[in-house]
PDB file of C-alpha atoms in Angstrom:
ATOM      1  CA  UNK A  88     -86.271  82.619 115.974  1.00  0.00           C
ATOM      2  CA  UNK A  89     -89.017  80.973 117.995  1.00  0.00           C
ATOM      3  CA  UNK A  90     -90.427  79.280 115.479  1.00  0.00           C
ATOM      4  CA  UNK A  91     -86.907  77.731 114.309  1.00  0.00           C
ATOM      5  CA  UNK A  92     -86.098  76.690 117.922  1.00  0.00           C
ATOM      6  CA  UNK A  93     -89.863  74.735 118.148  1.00  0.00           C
ATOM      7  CA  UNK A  94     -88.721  72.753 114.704  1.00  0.00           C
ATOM      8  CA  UNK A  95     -85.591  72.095 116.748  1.00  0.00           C
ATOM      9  CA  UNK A  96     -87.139  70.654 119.838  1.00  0.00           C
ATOM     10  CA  UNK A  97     -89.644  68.761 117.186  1.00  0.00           C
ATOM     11  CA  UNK A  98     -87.279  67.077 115.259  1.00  0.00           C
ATOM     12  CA  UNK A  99     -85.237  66.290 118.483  1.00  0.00           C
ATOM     13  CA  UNK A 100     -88.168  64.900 119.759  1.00  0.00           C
ATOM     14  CA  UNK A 101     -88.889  62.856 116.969  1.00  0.00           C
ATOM     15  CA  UNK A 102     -85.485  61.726 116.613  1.00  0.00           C
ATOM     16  CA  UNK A 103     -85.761  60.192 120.166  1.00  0.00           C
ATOM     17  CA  UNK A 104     -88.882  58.169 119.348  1.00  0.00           C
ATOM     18  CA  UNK A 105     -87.227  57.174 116.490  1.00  0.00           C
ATOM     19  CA  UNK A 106     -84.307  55.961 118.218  1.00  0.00           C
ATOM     20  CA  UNK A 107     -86.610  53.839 121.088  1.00  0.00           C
ATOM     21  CA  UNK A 108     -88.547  52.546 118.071  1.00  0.00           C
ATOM     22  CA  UNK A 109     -85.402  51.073 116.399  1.00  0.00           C
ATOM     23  CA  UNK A 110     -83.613  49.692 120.150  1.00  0.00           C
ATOM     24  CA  UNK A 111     -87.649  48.037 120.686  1.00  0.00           C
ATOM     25  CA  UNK A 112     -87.268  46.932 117.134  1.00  0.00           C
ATOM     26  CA  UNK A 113     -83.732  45.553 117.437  1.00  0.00           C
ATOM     27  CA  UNK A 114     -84.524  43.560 120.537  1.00  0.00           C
ATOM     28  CA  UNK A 115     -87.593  41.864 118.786  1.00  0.00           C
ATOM     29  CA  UNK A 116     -85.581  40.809 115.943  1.00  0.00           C
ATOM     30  CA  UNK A 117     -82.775  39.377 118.193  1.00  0.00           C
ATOM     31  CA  UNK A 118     -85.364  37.396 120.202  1.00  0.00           C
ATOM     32  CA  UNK A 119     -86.697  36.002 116.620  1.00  0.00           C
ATOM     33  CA  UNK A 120     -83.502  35.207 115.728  1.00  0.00           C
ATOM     34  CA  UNK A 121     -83.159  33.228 118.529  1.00  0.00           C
ATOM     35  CA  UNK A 122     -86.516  31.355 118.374  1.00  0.00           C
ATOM     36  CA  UNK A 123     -85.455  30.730 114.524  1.00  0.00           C
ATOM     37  CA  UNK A 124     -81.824  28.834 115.409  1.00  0.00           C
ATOM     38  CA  UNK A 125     -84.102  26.932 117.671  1.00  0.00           C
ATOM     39  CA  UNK A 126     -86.634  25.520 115.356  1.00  0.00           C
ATOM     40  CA  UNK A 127     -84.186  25.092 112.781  1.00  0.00           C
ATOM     41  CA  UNK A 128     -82.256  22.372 115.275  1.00  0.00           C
ATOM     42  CA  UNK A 129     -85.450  20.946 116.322  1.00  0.00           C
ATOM     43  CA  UNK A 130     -86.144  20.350 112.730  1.00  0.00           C
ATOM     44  CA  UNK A 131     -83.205  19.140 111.720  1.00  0.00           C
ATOM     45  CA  UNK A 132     -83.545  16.498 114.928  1.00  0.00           C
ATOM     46  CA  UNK A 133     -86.853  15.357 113.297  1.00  0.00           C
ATOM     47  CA  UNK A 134     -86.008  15.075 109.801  1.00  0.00           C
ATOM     48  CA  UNK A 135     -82.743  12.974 111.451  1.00  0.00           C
ATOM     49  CA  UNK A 136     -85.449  10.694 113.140  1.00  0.00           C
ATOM     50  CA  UNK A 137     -87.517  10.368 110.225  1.00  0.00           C
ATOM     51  CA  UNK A 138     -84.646   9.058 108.194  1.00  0.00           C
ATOM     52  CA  UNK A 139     -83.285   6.841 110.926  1.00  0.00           C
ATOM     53  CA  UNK A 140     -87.076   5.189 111.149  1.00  0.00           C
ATOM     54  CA  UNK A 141     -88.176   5.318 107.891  1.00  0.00           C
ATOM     55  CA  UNK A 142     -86.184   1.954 106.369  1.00  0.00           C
ATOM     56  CA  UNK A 143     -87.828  -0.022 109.047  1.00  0.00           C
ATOM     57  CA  UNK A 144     -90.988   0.981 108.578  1.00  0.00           C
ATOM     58  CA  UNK A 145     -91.430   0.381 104.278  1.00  0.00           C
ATOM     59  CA  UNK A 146     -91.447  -3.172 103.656  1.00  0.00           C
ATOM     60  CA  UNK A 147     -88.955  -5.069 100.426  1.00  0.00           C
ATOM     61  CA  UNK A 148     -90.600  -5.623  97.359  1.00  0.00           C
ATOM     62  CA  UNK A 149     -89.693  -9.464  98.060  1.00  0.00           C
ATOM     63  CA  UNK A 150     -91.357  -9.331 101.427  1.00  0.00           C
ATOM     64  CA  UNK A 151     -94.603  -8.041 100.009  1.00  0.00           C
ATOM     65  CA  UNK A 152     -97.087 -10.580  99.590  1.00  0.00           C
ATOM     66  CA  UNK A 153     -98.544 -11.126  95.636  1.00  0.00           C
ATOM     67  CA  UNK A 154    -101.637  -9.331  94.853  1.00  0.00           C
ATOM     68  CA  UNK A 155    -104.970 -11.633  95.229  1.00  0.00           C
ATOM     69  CA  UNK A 156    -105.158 -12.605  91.836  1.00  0.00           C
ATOM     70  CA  UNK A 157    -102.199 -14.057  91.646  1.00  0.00           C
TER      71      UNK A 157
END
């Protein structure tokens, strides 16, 4: 009977571990999650001001001037 309550208290011990682990684990994750919507919308404000810059900065074919040889 001993023996069977020590496997109790083991597992019940592990169990509790097991549960910290997964809240420590959980809180990680939702602190990632939260860095991750924030990159994304800095991103997406970059890649908005690289394609509001980016037609002023290529010149037209017709503004180019002709190669050398020409």
């Amino acid at each position: 009977m001993e023996a069977l309550e020590q496997r109790i208290e083991a597992l019940e011990a592990k169990n509790a571990f097991q549960e910290d682990l997964i809240e420590q684990l959980n809180q990680e994750i939702t602190i990632h999650q939260a860095a991750i919507a924030e990159m994304k919308e800095h991103l997406h404000l970059v890649a908005q001001r690289v394609k509001d810059m980016a037609p002023s900065n290529v010149m037209k074919a017709e503004d180019e001037p002709p190669p050398p040889h020409y």
